[in-house]
């Protein structure tokens, strides 16, 4: 049988096209299998919210991922499909994202009647920290960190905008900066009030108010690492060294390029109530 150059080129083209698709499907199947394994071990609904900072392998273009409204839609649906008496476990790895989406997820978690556990194998910054604060229990790798939740307006921290305006005479501040300062003041107040509402079921009102202010007022840089020990000192229910091995295995299945891969995954079926 004679094989022409054209046939060889077609075969090579098909191999390069089909092989990545098969690899992605295999990885997706392994991720779902791990999620199901954790669910069976813990008798819970497990949701993953994982954002890798990746590069598209062909072009080397950096691809940043963050919490967005699509993520909140998926997670809210997963929670709606979960019985009230079934615990929720959220595996969280994110640099943060939209305040609106983060608040939606945090509020939905807080309103779920059963126990909420958030697992942080590496980091959950900004909006990720806000989501973690909604949990009844935060489980961190000994080296994992959370971060401040001070709001950012564009490329500037809201607290820094206010400080810059306060240090100048009002006549030397342009209108755009004054508008930004007004927005910054509102953003700081809104975030502080919401974080306090998340903390009231864990701390007294006085301590919840103080901690909400600490986390949102711009005391640190936005990427300041808040360790497990510091979270304990803050009075938050934190566990530092009991991360399930399956969580690390799940994280290993995410370094591939992000095309056709959702950041939120769960078994897309409604669960029946648990029986004794």
PDB file of C-alpha atoms in Angstrom:
ATOM      1  CA  UNK A   1       0.000   0.000   0.000  1.00  0.00           C
ATOM      2  CA  UNK A   2       1.389   3.368  -1.035  1.00  0.00           C
ATOM      3  CA  UNK A   3       1.161   6.239   1.422  1.00  0.00           C
ATOM      4  CA  UNK A   4       1.591   9.699  -0.016  1.00  0.00           C
ATOM      5  CA  UNK A   5       3.079  12.759   1.680  1.00  0.00           C
ATOM      6  CA  UNK A   6      -0.432  14.197   1.913  1.00  0.00           C
ATOM      7  CA  UNK A   7      -1.652  11.147   3.825  1.00  0.00           C
ATOM      8  CA  UNK A   8       1.258  11.413   6.250  1.00  0.00           C
ATOM      9  CA  UNK A   9       0.522  15.104   6.815  1.00  0.00           C
ATOM     10  CA  UNK A  10      -3.134  14.319   7.514  1.00  0.00           C
ATOM     11  CA  UNK A  11      -2.176  11.619  10.012  1.00  0.00           C
ATOM     12  CA  UNK A  12       0.209  13.984  11.784  1.00  0.00           C
ATOM     13  CA  UNK A  13      -2.455  16.691  11.837  1.00  0.00           C
ATOM     14  CA  UNK A  14      -5.027  14.325  13.345  1.00  0.00           C
ATOM     15  CA  UNK A  15      -2.552  13.140  15.983  1.00  0.00           C
ATOM     16  CA  UNK A  16      -1.763  16.706  17.036  1.00  0.00           C
ATOM     17  CA  UNK A  17      -5.466  17.556  17.114  1.00  0.00           C
ATOM     18  CA  UNK A  18      -6.939  14.476  18.768  1.00  0.00           C
ATOM     19  CA  UNK A  19      -4.211  13.667  21.314  1.00  0.00           C
ATOM     20  CA  UNK A  20      -4.615  16.877  23.417  1.00  0.00           C
ATOM     21  CA  UNK A  21      -8.393  16.383  23.440  1.00  0.00           C
ATOM     22  CA  UNK A  22      -8.019  12.809  24.700  1.00  0.00           C
ATOM     23  CA  UNK A  23      -5.512  13.919  27.346  1.00  0.00           C
ATOM     24  CA  UNK A  24      -7.844  16.663  28.586  1.00  0.00           C
ATOM     25  CA  UNK A  25     -10.757  14.242  28.788  1.00  0.00           C
ATOM     26  CA  UNK A  26      -8.634  11.760  30.722  1.00  0.00           C
ATOM     27  CA  UNK A  27      -7.546  14.435  33.211  1.00  0.00           C
ATOM     28  CA  UNK A  28     -11.127  15.679  33.616  1.00  0.00           C
ATOM     29  CA  UNK A  29     -12.273  12.131  34.372  1.00  0.00           C
ATOM     30  CA  UNK A  30      -9.522  11.690  36.966  1.00  0.00           C
ATOM     31  CA  UNK A  31     -10.480  14.981  38.629  1.00  0.00           C
ATOM     32  CA  UNK A  32     -14.120  13.953  38.924  1.00  0.00           C
ATOM     33  CA  UNK A  33     -13.058  10.567  40.254  1.00  0.00           C
ATOM     34  CA  UNK A  34     -10.981  12.245  42.977  1.00  0.00           C
ATOM     35  CA  UNK A  35     -13.835  14.587  43.877  1.00  0.00           C
ATOM     36  CA  UNK A  36     -16.130  11.592  44.230  1.00  0.00           C
ATOM     37  CA  UNK A  37     -13.557   9.753  46.360  1.00  0.00           C
ATOM     38  CA  UNK A  38     -13.331  12.692  48.783  1.00  0.00           C
ATOM     39  CA  UNK A  39     -17.126  12.920  48.892  1.00  0.00           C
ATOM     40  CA  UNK A  40     -17.439   9.261  49.827  1.00  0.00           C
ATOM     41  CA  UNK A  41     -14.776   9.566  52.524  1.00  0.00           C
ATOM     42  CA  UNK A  42     -16.302  12.678  54.089  1.00  0.00           C
ATOM     43  CA  UNK A  43     -19.978  12.093  53.244  1.00  0.00           C
ATOM     44  CA  UNK A  44     -20.182  15.590  51.803  1.00  0.00           C
ATOM     45  CA  UNK A  45     -20.613  17.600  48.659  1.00  0.00           C
ATOM     46  CA  UNK A  46     -17.168  18.602  47.383  1.00  0.00           C
ATOM     47  CA  UNK A  47     -16.693  21.654  45.156  1.00  0.00           C
ATOM     48  CA  UNK A  48     -13.379  22.810  43.735  1.00  0.00           C
ATOM     49  CA  UNK A  49     -12.608  26.447  42.945  1.00  0.00           C
ATOM     50  CA  UNK A  50      -9.114  26.346  41.523  1.00  0.00           C
ATOM     51  CA  UNK A  51      -7.445  29.105  39.506  1.00  0.00           C
ATOM     52  CA  UNK A  52      -4.005  28.371  38.157  1.00  0.00           C
ATOM     53  CA  UNK A  53      -1.780  31.147  36.819  1.00  0.00           C
ATOM     54  CA  UNK A  54      -0.855  29.413  33.596  1.00  0.00           C
ATOM     55  CA  UNK A  55       0.802  30.051  30.265  1.00  0.00           C
ATOM     56  CA  UNK A  56      -0.617  28.940  26.919  1.00  0.00           C
ATOM     57  CA  UNK A  57       1.977  26.396  25.903  1.00  0.00           C
ATOM     58  CA  UNK A  58       2.088  27.266  22.193  1.00  0.00           C
ATOM     59  CA  UNK A  59       2.471  31.042  22.454  1.00  0.00           C
ATOM     60  CA  UNK A  60       3.746  31.480  25.999  1.00  0.00           C
ATOM     61  CA  UNK A  61       1.087  34.118  26.702  1.00  0.00           C
ATOM     62  CA  UNK A  62       0.419  34.473  30.455  1.00  0.00           C
ATOM     63  CA  UNK A  63      -3.167  33.593  31.357  1.00  0.00           C
ATOM     64  CA  UNK A  64      -4.515  34.867  34.676  1.00  0.00           C
ATOM     65  CA  UNK A  65      -7.677  33.391  36.173  1.00  0.00           C
ATOM     66  CA  UNK A  66      -9.739  34.862  38.972  1.00  0.00           C
ATOM     67  CA  UNK A  67     -13.127  34.578  40.709  1.00  0.00           C
ATOM     68  CA  UNK A  68     -15.845  35.785  38.363  1.00  0.00           C
ATOM     69  CA  UNK A  69     -19.625  35.701  38.074  1.00  0.00           C
ATOM     70  CA  UNK A  70     -19.520  32.431  36.133  1.00  0.00           C
ATOM     71  CA  UNK A  71     -17.776  30.803  39.100  1.00  0.00           C
ATOM     72  CA  UNK A  72     -20.403  32.111  41.510  1.00  0.00           C
ATOM     73  CA  UNK A  73     -23.206  30.823  39.274  1.00  0.00           C
ATOM     74  CA  UNK A  74     -21.718  27.317  39.239  1.00  0.00           C
ATOM     75  CA  UNK A  75     -21.083  27.216  42.985  1.00  0.00           C
ATOM     76  CA  UNK A  76     -24.533  28.548  43.852  1.00  0.00           C
ATOM     77  CA  UNK A  77     -26.064  25.853  41.668  1.00  0.00           C
ATOM     78  CA  UNK A  78     -23.953  23.173  43.373  1.00  0.00           C
ATOM     79  CA  UNK A  79     -25.170  24.401  46.758  1.00  0.00           C
ATOM     80  CA  UNK A  80     -28.800  24.373  45.599  1.00  0.00           C
ATOM     81  CA  UNK A  81     -28.362  20.730  44.554  1.00  0.00           C
ATOM     82  CA  UNK A  82     -27.111  19.810  48.049  1.00  0.00           C
ATOM     83  CA  UNK A  83     -29.482  18.749  50.863  1.00  0.00           C
ATOM     84  CA  UNK A  84     -29.579  20.976  53.924  1.00  0.00           C
ATOM     85  CA  UNK A  85     -28.172  18.228  56.152  1.00  0.00           C
ATOM     86  CA  UNK A  86     -25.188  17.418  53.895  1.00  0.00           C
ATOM     87  CA  UNK A  87     -21.835  19.124  54.700  1.00  0.00           C
ATOM     88  CA  UNK A  88     -20.108  21.183  52.022  1.00  0.00           C
ATOM     89  CA  UNK A  89     -16.367  20.984  51.370  1.00  0.00           C
ATOM     90  CA  UNK A  90     -14.774  23.664  49.180  1.00  0.00           C
ATOM     91  CA  UNK A  91     -11.252  23.175  47.823  1.00  0.00           C
ATOM     92  CA  UNK A  92      -9.998  26.712  47.274  1.00  0.00           C
ATOM     93  CA  UNK A  93      -6.961  27.931  45.341  1.00  0.00           C
ATOM     94  CA  UNK A  94      -7.255  31.449  43.928  1.00  0.00           C
ATOM     95  CA  UNK A  95      -5.589  34.881  43.779  1.00  0.00           C
ATOM     96  CA  UNK A  96      -9.003  36.492  44.343  1.00  0.00           C
ATOM     97  CA  UNK A  97     -11.334  38.237  41.930  1.00  0.00           C
ATOM     98  CA  UNK A  98     -14.570  40.192  41.702  1.00  0.00           C
ATOM     99  CA  UNK A  99     -16.001  41.357  45.027  1.00  0.00           C
ATOM    100  CA  UNK A 100     -19.564  40.716  43.810  1.00  0.00           C
ATOM    101  CA  UNK A 101     -18.861  37.084  42.885  1.00  0.00           C
ATOM    102  CA  UNK A 102     -16.857  36.461  46.071  1.00  0.00           C
ATOM    103  CA  UNK A 103     -19.620  37.896  48.257  1.00  0.00           C
ATOM    104  CA  UNK A 104     -22.267  35.791  46.492  1.00  0.00           C
ATOM    105  CA  UNK A 105     -20.280  32.607  47.104  1.00  0.00           C
ATOM    106  CA  UNK A 106     -19.487  33.508  50.727  1.00  0.00           C
ATOM    107  CA  UNK A 107     -23.106  34.373  51.519  1.00  0.00           C
ATOM    108  CA  UNK A 108     -24.410  31.168  49.921  1.00  0.00           C
ATOM    109  CA  UNK A 109     -21.934  29.089  51.933  1.00  0.00           C
ATOM    110  CA  UNK A 110     -22.825  30.871  55.154  1.00  0.00           C
ATOM    111  CA  UNK A 111     -26.535  30.236  54.623  1.00  0.00           C
ATOM    112  CA  UNK A 112     -26.095  26.484  54.079  1.00  0.00           C
ATOM    113  CA  UNK A 113     -27.339  24.805  57.300  1.00  0.00           C
ATOM    114  CA  UNK A 114     -24.813  21.952  57.433  1.00  0.00           C
ATOM    115  CA  UNK A 115     -21.095  22.248  58.232  1.00  0.00           C
ATOM    116  CA  UNK A 116     -18.911  24.179  55.778  1.00  0.00           C
ATOM    117  CA  UNK A 117     -15.213  23.304  55.465  1.00  0.00           C
ATOM    118  CA  UNK A 118     -12.792  25.173  53.216  1.00  0.00           C
ATOM    119  CA  UNK A 119      -9.510  23.474  52.240  1.00  0.00           C
ATOM    120  CA  UNK A 120      -6.634  25.758  51.186  1.00  0.00           C
ATOM    121  CA  UNK A 121      -3.672  23.698  49.909  1.00  0.00           C
ATOM    122  CA  UNK A 122      -1.595  26.682  48.773  1.00  0.00           C
ATOM    123  CA  UNK A 123      -3.246  30.111  48.873  1.00  0.00           C
ATOM    124  CA  UNK A 124      -6.600  31.875  48.808  1.00  0.00           C
ATOM    125  CA  UNK A 125      -6.084  35.609  48.596  1.00  0.00           C
ATOM    126  CA  UNK A 126      -8.421  38.616  48.599  1.00  0.00           C
ATOM    127  CA  UNK A 127     -11.852  37.358  47.479  1.00  0.00           C
ATOM    128  CA  UNK A 128     -10.671  33.821  48.239  1.00  0.00           C
ATOM    129  CA  UNK A 129     -10.071  34.862  51.848  1.00  0.00           C
ATOM    130  CA  UNK A 130     -13.554  36.374  51.985  1.00  0.00           C
ATOM    131  CA  UNK A 131     -14.988  33.017  50.875  1.00  0.00           C
ATOM    132  CA  UNK A 132     -12.873  31.135  53.443  1.00  0.00           C
ATOM    133  CA  UNK A 133     -14.209  33.357  56.238  1.00  0.00           C
ATOM    134  CA  UNK A 134     -17.700  32.003  55.558  1.00  0.00           C
ATOM    135  CA  UNK A 135     -16.616  28.485  56.563  1.00  0.00           C
ATOM    136  CA  UNK A 136     -17.205  26.815  59.898  1.00  0.00           C
ATOM    137  CA  UNK A 137     -13.694  25.398  59.612  1.00  0.00           C
ATOM    138  CA  UNK A 138     -10.652  26.384  57.519  1.00  0.00           C
ATOM    139  CA  UNK A 139      -8.103  23.637  56.810  1.00  0.00           C
ATOM    140  CA  UNK A 140      -4.738  24.911  55.575  1.00  0.00           C
ATOM    141  CA  UNK A 141      -1.550  23.257  54.509  1.00  0.00           C
ATOM    142  CA  UNK A 142       1.122  24.267  57.071  1.00  0.00           C
ATOM    143  CA  UNK A 143       2.598  26.612  54.445  1.00  0.00           C
ATOM    144  CA  UNK A 144      -0.652  27.855  52.926  1.00  0.00           C
ATOM    145  CA  UNK A 145      -1.823  31.441  53.394  1.00  0.00           C
ATOM    146  CA  UNK A 146      -4.839  33.707  53.160  1.00  0.00           C
ATOM    147  CA  UNK A 147      -4.621  37.451  52.545  1.00  0.00           C
ATOM    148  CA  UNK A 148      -6.177  40.840  53.305  1.00  0.00           C
ATOM    149  CA  UNK A 149      -9.567  41.685  51.778  1.00  0.00           C
ATOM    150  CA  UNK A 150      -9.019  45.429  51.309  1.00  0.00           C
ATOM    151  CA  UNK A 151     -10.805  46.483  48.084  1.00  0.00           C
ATOM    152  CA  UNK A 152      -8.855  47.594  45.023  1.00  0.00           C
ATOM    153  CA  UNK A 153     -10.028  50.235  42.552  1.00  0.00           C
ATOM    154  CA  UNK A 154      -8.274  49.515  39.291  1.00  0.00           C
ATOM    155  CA  UNK A 155      -4.560  49.273  40.039  1.00  0.00           C
ATOM    156  CA  UNK A 156      -4.747  51.157  43.354  1.00  0.00           C
ATOM    157  CA  UNK A 157      -5.822  50.060  46.858  1.00  0.00           C
ATOM    158  CA  UNK A 158      -8.886  51.962  48.048  1.00  0.00           C
ATOM    159  CA  UNK A 159      -7.157  52.785  51.344  1.00  0.00           C
ATOM    160  CA  UNK A 160      -4.176  54.322  49.527  1.00  0.00           C
ATOM    161  CA  UNK A 161      -6.438  56.527  47.405  1.00  0.00           C
ATOM    162  CA  UNK A 162      -8.063  57.915  50.546  1.00  0.00           C
ATOM    163  CA  UNK A 163      -4.689  58.455  52.220  1.00  0.00           C
ATOM    164  CA  UNK A 164      -3.355  60.345  49.196  1.00  0.00           C
ATOM    165  CA  UNK A 165      -6.369  62.672  49.175  1.00  0.00           C
ATOM    166  CA  UNK A 166      -6.112  63.296  52.937  1.00  0.00           C
ATOM    167  CA  UNK A 167      -2.470  64.346  52.612  1.00  0.00           C
ATOM    168  CA  UNK A 168      -3.226  67.070  50.062  1.00  0.00           C
ATOM    169  CA  UNK A 169      -5.114  70.324  50.179  1.00  0.00           C
ATOM    170  CA  UNK A 170      -8.551  69.888  48.628  1.00  0.00           C
ATOM    171  CA  UNK A 171      -7.702  72.604  46.073  1.00  0.00           C
ATOM    172  CA  UNK A 172      -4.799  70.538  44.782  1.00  0.00           C
ATOM    173  CA  UNK A 173      -6.844  67.382  44.137  1.00  0.00           C
ATOM    174  CA  UNK A 174      -8.444  66.956  40.716  1.00  0.00           C
ATOM    175  CA  UNK A 175     -12.073  65.936  40.288  1.00  0.00           C
ATOM    176  CA  UNK A 176     -11.282  62.403  39.053  1.00  0.00           C
ATOM    177  CA  UNK A 177      -9.264  61.678  42.186  1.00  0.00           C
ATOM    178  CA  UNK A 178     -12.031  63.021  44.391  1.00  0.00           C
ATOM    179  CA  UNK A 179     -14.519  60.750  42.656  1.00  0.00           C
ATOM    180  CA  UNK A 180     -12.142  57.802  43.155  1.00  0.00           C
ATOM    181  CA  UNK A 181     -11.807  58.723  46.833  1.00  0.00           C
ATOM    182  CA  UNK A 182     -15.576  58.724  47.239  1.00  0.00           C
ATOM    183  CA  UNK A 183     -15.790  55.298  45.619  1.00  0.00           C
ATOM    184  CA  UNK A 184     -12.885  54.065  47.763  1.00  0.00           C
ATOM    185  CA  UNK A 185     -14.607  55.148  50.978  1.00  0.00           C
ATOM    186  CA  UNK A 186     -17.785  53.329  49.973  1.00  0.00           C
ATOM    187  CA  UNK A 187     -15.873  50.199  48.939  1.00  0.00           C
ATOM    188  CA  UNK A 188     -13.992  50.041  52.243  1.00  0.00           C
ATOM    189  CA  UNK A 189     -17.174  50.459  54.274  1.00  0.00           C
ATOM    190  CA  UNK A 190     -19.085  47.866  52.245  1.00  0.00           C
ATOM    191  CA  UNK A 191     -16.347  45.238  52.470  1.00  0.00           C
ATOM    192  CA  UNK A 192     -15.845  45.838  56.190  1.00  0.00           C
ATOM    193  CA  UNK A 193     -19.572  45.459  56.892  1.00  0.00           C
ATOM    194  CA  UNK A 194     -19.801  42.268  54.842  1.00  0.00           C
ATOM    195  CA  UNK A 195     -16.738  40.666  56.433  1.00  0.00           C
ATOM    196  CA  UNK A 196     -18.115  41.520  59.874  1.00  0.00           C
ATOM    197  CA  UNK A 197     -21.374  39.740  58.959  1.00  0.00           C
ATOM    198  CA  UNK A 198     -19.343  36.627  58.081  1.00  0.00           C
ATOM    199  CA  UNK A 199     -17.509  36.700  61.402  1.00  0.00           C
ATOM    200  CA  UNK A 200     -20.451  37.287  63.748  1.00  0.00           C
ATOM    201  CA  UNK A 201     -21.255  33.583  64.039  1.00  0.00           C
ATOM    202  CA  UNK A 202     -17.641  32.867  65.129  1.00  0.00           C
ATOM    203  CA  UNK A 203     -16.678  35.892  67.234  1.00  0.00           C
ATOM    204  CA  UNK A 204     -18.313  38.403  69.503  1.00  0.00           C
ATOM    205  CA  UNK A 205     -19.575  41.573  67.833  1.00  0.00           C
ATOM    206  CA  UNK A 206     -16.681  43.603  69.211  1.00  0.00           C
ATOM    207  CA  UNK A 207     -14.032  41.131  67.996  1.00  0.00           C
ATOM    208  CA  UNK A 208     -15.791  40.625  64.655  1.00  0.00           C
ATOM    209  CA  UNK A 209     -15.823  44.382  64.063  1.00  0.00           C
ATOM    210  CA  UNK A 210     -12.154  44.728  65.001  1.00  0.00           C
ATOM    211  CA  UNK A 211     -11.031  41.825  62.803  1.00  0.00           C
ATOM    212  CA  UNK A 212     -13.131  42.984  59.846  1.00  0.00           C
ATOM    213  CA  UNK A 213     -11.470  46.376  60.147  1.00  0.00           C
ATOM    214  CA  UNK A 214      -7.997  44.815  60.365  1.00  0.00           C
ATOM    215  CA  UNK A 215      -8.507  42.706  57.248  1.00  0.00           C
ATOM    216  CA  UNK A 216     -10.119  45.417  55.120  1.00  0.00           C
ATOM    217  CA  UNK A 217      -8.581  48.759  56.132  1.00  0.00           C
ATOM    218  CA  UNK A 218      -5.357  48.474  54.099  1.00  0.00           C
ATOM    219  CA  UNK A 219      -3.042  47.856  57.067  1.00  0.00           C
ATOM    220  CA  UNK A 220      -0.885  45.570  54.888  1.00  0.00           C
ATOM    221  CA  UNK A 221      -0.141  45.249  51.200  1.00  0.00           C
ATOM    222  CA  UNK A 222      -2.782  43.341  49.273  1.00  0.00           C
ATOM    223  CA  UNK A 223      -0.567  40.254  48.902  1.00  0.00           C
ATOM    224  CA  UNK A 224       0.435  40.115  52.586  1.00  0.00           C
ATOM    225  CA  UNK A 225       0.471  36.422  53.641  1.00  0.00           C
ATOM    226  CA  UNK A 226      -1.745  35.586  56.622  1.00  0.00           C
ATOM    227  CA  UNK A 227      -0.510  32.245  57.927  1.00  0.00           C
ATOM    228  CA  UNK A 228      -2.363  29.514  59.757  1.00  0.00           C
ATOM    229  CA  UNK A 229      -0.862  30.586  63.078  1.00  0.00           C
ATOM    230  CA  UNK A 230      -1.975  34.190  62.567  1.00  0.00           C
ATOM    231  CA  UNK A 231      -5.493  33.040  61.724  1.00  0.00           C
ATOM    232  CA  UNK A 232      -5.581  31.108  64.996  1.00  0.00           C
ATOM    233  CA  UNK A 233      -4.379  34.203  66.867  1.00  0.00           C
ATOM    234  CA  UNK A 234      -7.264  36.091  65.255  1.00  0.00           C
ATOM    235  CA  UNK A 235      -9.654  33.579  66.815  1.00  0.00           C
ATOM    236  CA  UNK A 236     -10.729  31.867  63.598  1.00  0.00           C
ATOM    237  CA  UNK A 237     -11.471  28.100  63.527  1.00  0.00           C
ATOM    238  CA  UNK A 238      -8.351  26.959  61.682  1.00  0.00           C
ATOM    239  CA  UNK A 239      -6.633  23.576  61.279  1.00  0.00           C
ATOM    240  CA  UNK A 240      -3.013  23.634  60.097  1.00  0.00           C
ATOM    241  CA  UNK A 241      -1.881  20.086  59.377  1.00  0.00           C
ATOM    242  CA  UNK A 242      -4.765  17.803  58.434  1.00  0.00           C
ATOM    243  CA  UNK A 243      -5.052  18.322  54.681  1.00  0.00           C
ATOM    244  CA  UNK A 244      -6.390  15.162  52.968  1.00  0.00           C
ATOM    245  CA  UNK A 245      -3.867  13.675  50.550  1.00  0.00           C
ATOM    246  CA  UNK A 246      -6.558  13.583  47.861  1.00  0.00           C
ATOM    247  CA  UNK A 247      -6.620  17.392  47.837  1.00  0.00           C
ATOM    248  CA  UNK A 248      -2.946  17.471  46.867  1.00  0.00           C
ATOM    249  CA  UNK A 249      -3.598  14.823  44.216  1.00  0.00           C
ATOM    250  CA  UNK A 250      -6.392  16.963  42.808  1.00  0.00           C
ATOM    251  CA  UNK A 251      -4.125  19.993  42.611  1.00  0.00           C
ATOM    252  CA  UNK A 252      -1.646  17.964  40.560  1.00  0.00           C
ATOM    253  CA  UNK A 253      -4.302  17.527  37.870  1.00  0.00           C
ATOM    254  CA  UNK A 254      -4.600  21.248  37.128  1.00  0.00           C
ATOM    255  CA  UNK A 255      -1.289  22.508  35.660  1.00  0.00           C
ATOM    256  CA  UNK A 256      -2.361  21.869  32.046  1.00  0.00           C
ATOM    257  CA  UNK A 257      -3.399  24.760  29.743  1.00  0.00           C
ATOM    258  CA  UNK A 258      -6.826  26.066  30.595  1.00  0.00           C
ATOM    259  CA  UNK A 259      -8.719  25.708  27.317  1.00  0.00           C
ATOM    260  CA  UNK A 260     -11.949  23.724  27.712  1.00  0.00           C
ATOM    261  CA  UNK A 261     -11.360  23.340  31.454  1.00  0.00           C
ATOM    262  CA  UNK A 262     -13.802  24.823  33.959  1.00  0.00           C
ATOM    263  CA  UNK A 263     -12.434  26.187  37.235  1.00  0.00           C
ATOM    264  CA  UNK A 264     -15.434  24.994  39.235  1.00  0.00           C
ATOM    265  CA  UNK A 265     -16.303  21.299  39.257  1.00  0.00           C
ATOM    266  CA  UNK A 266     -18.676  19.053  41.191  1.00  0.00           C
ATOM    267  CA  UNK A 267     -20.804  15.987  40.505  1.00  0.00           C
ATOM    268  CA  UNK A 268     -23.704  17.644  38.599  1.00  0.00           C
ATOM    269  CA  UNK A 269     -26.534  15.691  40.240  1.00  0.00           C
ATOM    270  CA  UNK A 270     -28.917  16.484  43.093  1.00  0.00           C
ATOM    271  CA  UNK A 271     -28.147  14.399  46.186  1.00  0.00           C
ATOM    272  CA  UNK A 272     -30.789  12.813  48.352  1.00  0.00           C
ATOM    273  CA  UNK A 273     -30.858  13.440  52.085  1.00  0.00           C
ATOM    274  CA  UNK A 274     -28.569  11.275  54.171  1.00  0.00           C
ATOM    275  CA  UNK A 275     -30.124   8.342  55.973  1.00  0.00           C
ATOM    276  CA  UNK A 276     -28.773   6.782  59.216  1.00  0.00           C
TER     277      UNK A 276
END
